[in-house]
């Protein structure tokens, strides 16, 4: 008989968090010398690196758009990022994640300023523990700011899961595996305010009321992450000022 996994005990989750708490987050901007912008980010046990190149000449040339920049996003999981070695290279999941993440970022990048150019975003998952797409989007946003790409605001991403009937913020692996639903969100934040939802995916089932509650919970988490993204960007430029 399979042993039952209890994910919430006395209102607390397996790692001691309350339902509305994020995992610890660490963000560092400008960590790669050879990229125009970069960011290293940890969200719980997720460890990800984002690198941004551009605006630069499109390669191959025939992909160039004479009216605006093209944006490319590549999500990649390192073979050592998960418990069982992951087969290297793109798969259906990484292609899907790359597409929806690109669409979220593209919606706020001022592409029309850079005709015939490309803005290339690479995210590498070094260690995955559920929510890696959200961690990567948060890192990519900071890397884009670090690269000086003009944007209408910033993208901040977090997931909500339904676990044993309870909505929980920023689910970890066990909650993702055994929960009833997983809903990654990304928000467009401008001038410190959430303007719109830039990404919403759903795996599993929730009621309409639960979905509305999930949006509120995700917004709360996103505002906390947004503050840390800002701090990471400010920290980098402050250090540079001192060094000069
Ligand atoms: P996200 O990481 O954005 O939550 P998923 O919900 O698809 O994306 O994946 C949840 C977790 O499952 C990942 O963070 C990772 O830990 C694990 N996982 C995903 N793909 C693989 C794979 N090919 N091999 C092993 N583990 C994987």
CSV table of C-alpha atoms and ligand atoms in Angstrom, one decimal:
chain,number,residue,atom,x,y,z
A,1,UNK,CA,0.0,0.0,0.0
A,2,UNK,CA,1.2,3.4,-0.9
A,3,UNK,CA,1.9,5.6,2.1
A,4,UNK,CA,-0.2,8.7,2.2
A,5,UNK,CA,1.8,12.0,2.0
A,6,UNK,CA,0.4,14.7,4.3
A,7,UNK,CA,1.3,18.0,2.8
A,8,UNK,CA,-0.3,20.3,5.4
A,9,UNK,CA,-0.1,19.6,9.1
A,10,UNK,CA,-1.6,22.1,11.6
A,11,UNK,CA,-1.9,24.7,8.9
A,12,UNK,CA,1.8,24.5,8.0
A,13,UNK,CA,3.4,23.1,4.9
A,14,UNK,CA,6.2,20.4,4.7
A,15,UNK,CA,8.9,23.1,4.9
A,16,UNK,CA,7.1,25.0,7.7
A,17,UNK,CA,5.6,27.7,5.5
A,18,UNK,CA,2.1,29.1,6.0
A,19,UNK,CA,-0.1,28.8,2.8
A,20,UNK,CA,0.6,32.5,1.8
A,21,UNK,CA,4.3,32.4,2.3
A,22,UNK,CA,7.0,32.4,-0.5
A,23,UNK,CA,10.1,30.3,-0.4
A,24,UNK,CA,13.3,32.2,0.4
A,25,UNK,CA,14.4,34.2,-2.6
A,26,UNK,CA,17.9,35.4,-3.5
A,27,UNK,CA,18.5,37.6,-6.6
A,28,UNK,CA,21.8,38.9,-8.0
A,29,UNK,CA,21.9,41.1,-11.1
A,30,UNK,CA,24.9,41.4,-13.5
A,31,UNK,CA,26.7,38.2,-12.7
A,32,UNK,CA,27.9,37.3,-16.2
A,33,UNK,CA,30.7,39.3,-17.9
A,34,UNK,CA,29.9,38.4,-21.5
A,35,UNK,CA,26.2,39.0,-21.5
A,36,UNK,CA,24.6,42.4,-21.9
A,37,UNK,CA,22.4,41.7,-18.9
A,38,UNK,CA,22.3,38.8,-16.5
A,39,UNK,CA,20.8,37.5,-13.3
A,40,UNK,CA,21.3,34.6,-10.9
A,41,UNK,CA,18.2,33.8,-8.9
A,42,UNK,CA,17.2,31.3,-6.2
A,43,UNK,CA,13.6,30.6,-5.3
A,44,UNK,CA,13.6,27.9,-2.7
A,45,UNK,CA,15.7,25.1,-4.1
A,46,UNK,CA,15.4,26.4,-7.7
A,47,UNK,CA,18.6,27.8,-8.9
A,48,UNK,CA,18.5,29.6,-12.3
A,49,UNK,CA,20.7,31.8,-14.4
A,50,UNK,CA,19.4,34.3,-17.0
A,51,UNK,CA,21.5,36.0,-19.8
A,52,UNK,CA,20.3,38.6,-22.2
A,53,UNK,CA,21.9,39.7,-25.4
A,54,UNK,CA,20.8,42.6,-27.5
A,55,UNK,CA,19.4,44.5,-29.1
A,56,UNK,CA,21.8,43.1,-31.7
A,57,UNK,CA,21.7,42.2,-35.4
A,58,UNK,CA,19.4,39.3,-36.1
A,59,UNK,CA,21.1,36.0,-36.9
A,60,UNK,CA,20.0,34.4,-39.2
A,61,UNK,CA,19.2,37.6,-41.2
A,62,UNK,CA,16.0,36.4,-42.8
A,63,UNK,CA,14.3,36.4,-39.4
A,64,UNK,CA,14.7,40.2,-39.1
A,65,UNK,CA,11.5,42.2,-38.9
A,66,UNK,CA,11.9,45.7,-40.5
A,67,UNK,CA,9.3,47.2,-38.1
A,68,UNK,CA,10.5,45.9,-34.7
A,69,UNK,CA,12.9,43.7,-32.7
A,70,UNK,CA,12.3,40.0,-32.5
A,71,UNK,CA,12.4,38.5,-29.0
A,72,UNK,CA,13.7,35.0,-28.4
A,73,UNK,CA,13.5,33.1,-25.1
A,74,UNK,CA,15.2,29.8,-24.5
A,75,UNK,CA,14.4,27.8,-21.3
A,76,UNK,CA,16.8,25.0,-20.7
A,77,UNK,CA,17.2,22.5,-17.9
A,78,UNK,CA,20.7,21.3,-17.2
A,79,UNK,CA,21.0,17.5,-17.2
A,80,UNK,CA,22.0,17.7,-13.5
A,81,UNK,CA,19.1,20.0,-12.5
A,82,UNK,CA,16.7,17.2,-11.5
A,83,UNK,CA,17.1,14.0,-9.5
A,84,UNK,CA,17.1,11.6,-12.4
A,85,UNK,CA,19.4,13.0,-15.1
A,86,UNK,CA,17.4,14.9,-17.7
A,87,UNK,CA,18.1,14.1,-21.3
A,88,UNK,CA,19.8,17.2,-22.7
A,89,UNK,CA,18.2,19.3,-25.4
A,90,UNK,CA,14.8,20.8,-26.0
A,91,UNK,CA,11.6,18.8,-25.4
A,92,UNK,CA,7.9,19.5,-25.6
A,93,UNK,CA,7.9,21.0,-22.1
A,94,UNK,CA,10.8,23.4,-22.6
A,95,UNK,CA,9.4,24.5,-26.0
A,96,UNK,CA,6.1,25.3,-24.3
A,97,UNK,CA,7.7,27.1,-21.4
A,98,UNK,CA,9.9,29.1,-23.7
A,99,UNK,CA,6.9,30.2,-25.8
A,100,UNK,CA,4.6,31.3,-23.0
A,101,UNK,CA,7.5,33.0,-21.2
A,102,UNK,CA,8.6,34.9,-24.3
A,103,UNK,CA,5.0,36.0,-24.9
A,104,UNK,CA,4.8,37.4,-21.3
A,105,UNK,CA,8.0,39.4,-21.7
A,106,UNK,CA,7.4,40.5,-25.3
A,107,UNK,CA,4.2,42.2,-24.1
A,108,UNK,CA,6.2,44.7,-22.1
A,109,UNK,CA,9.4,45.1,-24.2
A,110,UNK,CA,9.4,48.2,-26.4
A,111,UNK,CA,10.3,46.2,-29.6
A,112,UNK,CA,9.3,49.0,-32.0
A,113,UNK,CA,12.4,51.0,-30.9
A,114,UNK,CA,14.8,48.4,-32.4
A,115,UNK,CA,13.7,47.3,-35.9
A,116,UNK,CA,15.8,44.6,-37.6
A,117,UNK,CA,17.3,43.6,-34.2
A,118,UNK,CA,16.9,40.7,-31.8
A,119,UNK,CA,16.7,40.5,-28.1
A,120,UNK,CA,17.8,37.1,-27.0
A,121,UNK,CA,17.0,35.7,-23.5
A,122,UNK,CA,18.6,32.5,-22.3
A,123,UNK,CA,17.5,30.9,-19.0
A,124,UNK,CA,19.3,27.9,-17.6
A,125,UNK,CA,17.9,25.9,-14.8
A,126,UNK,CA,20.8,24.6,-12.7
A,127,UNK,CA,18.6,23.0,-10.0
A,128,UNK,CA,14.8,22.5,-10.3
A,129,UNK,CA,12.2,22.1,-7.6
A,130,UNK,CA,8.9,23.1,-9.1
A,131,UNK,CA,8.1,26.7,-10.2
A,132,UNK,CA,11.3,26.8,-12.3
A,133,UNK,CA,9.4,28.6,-15.1
A,134,UNK,CA,8.4,31.3,-12.6
A,135,UNK,CA,12.0,31.6,-11.2
A,136,UNK,CA,13.3,31.9,-14.8
A,137,UNK,CA,10.8,34.6,-15.7
A,138,UNK,CA,11.8,36.6,-12.6
A,139,UNK,CA,15.5,36.2,-13.4
A,140,UNK,CA,14.9,37.1,-17.1
A,141,UNK,CA,13.1,40.3,-16.1
A,142,UNK,CA,16.0,41.4,-14.0
A,143,UNK,CA,18.5,40.5,-16.7
A,144,UNK,CA,16.5,42.5,-19.2
A,145,UNK,CA,16.6,45.6,-17.0
A,146,UNK,CA,20.4,44.9,-16.4
A,147,UNK,CA,20.8,44.9,-20.2
A,148,UNK,CA,19.1,48.3,-20.4
A,149,UNK,CA,16.3,47.0,-22.7
A,150,UNK,CA,13.5,49.6,-22.6
A,151,UNK,CA,10.3,48.1,-21.1
A,152,UNK,CA,6.9,49.4,-20.0
A,153,UNK,CA,7.5,47.8,-16.6
A,154,UNK,CA,8.6,44.5,-15.2
A,155,UNK,CA,7.4,41.0,-15.2
A,156,UNK,CA,7.1,39.1,-11.9
A,157,UNK,CA,6.0,35.5,-11.7
A,158,UNK,CA,4.8,33.1,-9.1
A,159,UNK,CA,2.6,30.0,-8.9
A,160,UNK,CA,-0.2,29.0,-6.7
A,161,UNK,CA,-1.2,25.4,-6.1
A,162,UNK,CA,-4.2,23.7,-4.5
A,163,UNK,CA,-3.0,21.2,-2.0
A,164,UNK,CA,-5.4,19.2,0.2
A,165,UNK,CA,-8.1,21.7,-0.6
A,166,UNK,CA,-5.9,24.7,0.4
A,167,UNK,CA,-4.5,27.3,-1.9
A,168,UNK,CA,-0.8,27.7,-1.3
A,169,UNK,CA,1.7,30.3,-2.7
A,170,UNK,CA,4.8,29.3,-4.5
A,171,UNK,CA,4.5,25.5,-4.4
A,172,UNK,CA,7.6,23.3,-3.9
A,173,UNK,CA,8.1,19.9,-5.6
A,174,UNK,CA,6.0,17.7,-3.2
A,175,UNK,CA,3.1,20.1,-3.5
A,176,UNK,CA,3.4,20.2,-7.3
A,177,UNK,CA,3.6,16.4,-7.5
A,178,UNK,CA,0.7,15.5,-5.1
A,179,UNK,CA,-1.4,18.7,-5.2
A,180,UNK,CA,-4.7,19.0,-7.0
A,181,UNK,CA,-3.8,22.0,-9.2
A,182,UNK,CA,-0.8,24.1,-10.1
A,183,UNK,CA,-1.3,27.6,-11.5
A,184,UNK,CA,1.7,29.6,-12.6
A,185,UNK,CA,1.1,33.3,-13.0
A,186,UNK,CA,3.1,36.3,-14.3
A,187,UNK,CA,2.1,39.9,-13.8
A,188,UNK,CA,3.0,43.1,-15.6
A,189,UNK,CA,4.0,45.6,-12.9
A,190,UNK,CA,4.3,49.3,-13.7
A,191,UNK,CA,5.3,52.0,-11.3
A,192,UNK,CA,5.0,49.6,-8.4
A,193,UNK,CA,1.4,48.5,-9.3
A,194,UNK,CA,0.1,45.3,-10.9
A,195,UNK,CA,-1.4,46.3,-14.3
A,196,UNK,CA,-2.4,43.0,-15.8
A,197,UNK,CA,-1.8,39.2,-16.0
A,198,UNK,CA,0.9,38.4,-18.5
A,199,UNK,CA,0.8,34.6,-18.1
A,200,UNK,CA,-1.7,32.2,-16.6
A,201,UNK,CA,-1.4,28.5,-17.0
A,202,UNK,CA,-3.3,25.8,-15.2
A,203,UNK,CA,-2.6,22.1,-14.5
A,204,UNK,CA,-5.5,20.4,-12.6
A,205,UNK,CA,-8.8,21.8,-11.6
A,206,UNK,CA,-10.1,24.6,-9.4
A,207,UNK,CA,-13.5,26.3,-9.1
A,208,UNK,CA,-14.1,29.8,-10.4
A,209,UNK,CA,-14.0,31.1,-6.8
A,210,UNK,CA,-10.7,29.3,-6.1
A,211,UNK,CA,-9.2,30.8,-9.3
A,212,UNK,CA,-10.1,34.3,-8.2
A,213,UNK,CA,-8.6,33.6,-4.8
A,214,UNK,CA,-5.5,32.2,-6.4
A,215,UNK,CA,-5.1,35.4,-8.4
A,216,UNK,CA,-5.2,37.5,-5.2
A,217,UNK,CA,-2.7,35.2,-3.5
A,218,UNK,CA,-0.4,35.3,-6.5
A,219,UNK,CA,-0.6,39.1,-6.6
A,220,UNK,CA,0.5,39.3,-3.0
A,221,UNK,CA,3.4,37.0,-3.7
A,222,UNK,CA,4.3,38.9,-6.8
A,223,UNK,CA,4.5,42.2,-5.0
A,224,UNK,CA,7.0,40.7,-2.5
A,225,UNK,CA,9.1,39.3,-5.4
A,226,UNK,CA,8.9,42.6,-7.2
A,227,UNK,CA,10.5,44.4,-4.3
A,228,UNK,CA,13.4,41.9,-4.3
A,229,UNK,CA,13.9,42.3,-8.1
A,230,UNK,CA,14.1,46.1,-7.6
A,231,UNK,CA,16.5,45.8,-4.7
A,232,UNK,CA,18.8,43.5,-6.8
A,233,UNK,CA,18.9,46.0,-9.6
A,234,UNK,CA,19.5,49.0,-7.3
A,235,UNK,CA,22.2,47.0,-5.5
A,236,UNK,CA,24.1,46.4,-8.7
A,237,UNK,CA,24.1,50.0,-9.8
A,238,UNK,CA,25.0,51.3,-6.3
A,239,UNK,CA,28.1,49.0,-6.2
A,240,UNK,CA,29.1,50.2,-9.6
A,241,UNK,CA,28.9,53.9,-8.5
A,242,UNK,CA,31.2,53.2,-5.6
A,243,UNK,CA,33.7,51.3,-7.7
A,244,UNK,CA,34.0,54.1,-10.3
B,1,LIG,P1,7.9,24.2,-13.2
B,1,LIG,O1,9.3,23.8,-12.9
B,1,LIG,O2,7.7,25.5,-13.8
B,1,LIG,O3,6.9,24.0,-12.0
B,1,LIG,P2,6.7,21.7,-14.2
B,1,LIG,O4,5.4,21.9,-13.3
B,1,LIG,O5,6.5,21.2,-15.6
B,1,LIG,O6,7.4,23.1,-14.3
B,1,LIG,O7,7.7,20.8,-13.5
B,1,LIG,C1,7.8,20.7,-12.1
B,1,LIG,C2,9.1,20.1,-11.6
B,1,LIG,O8,9.2,18.8,-12.1
B,1,LIG,C3,10.3,20.8,-12.1
B,1,LIG,O9,10.6,22.0,-11.4
B,1,LIG,C4,11.3,19.7,-12.0
B,1,LIG,O10,11.7,19.6,-10.6
B,1,LIG,C5,10.5,18.5,-12.3
B,1,LIG,N1,10.8,18.1,-13.8
B,1,LIG,C6,10.3,18.7,-14.9
B,1,LIG,N2,10.8,18.1,-16.0
B,1,LIG,C7,11.6,17.1,-15.6
B,1,LIG,C8,12.3,16.1,-16.3
B,1,LIG,N3,12.4,16.1,-17.6
B,1,LIG,N4,13.0,15.2,-15.5
B,1,LIG,C9,12.9,15.3,-14.2
B,1,LIG,N5,12.2,16.2,-13.5
B,1,LIG,C10,11.6,17.1,-14.1
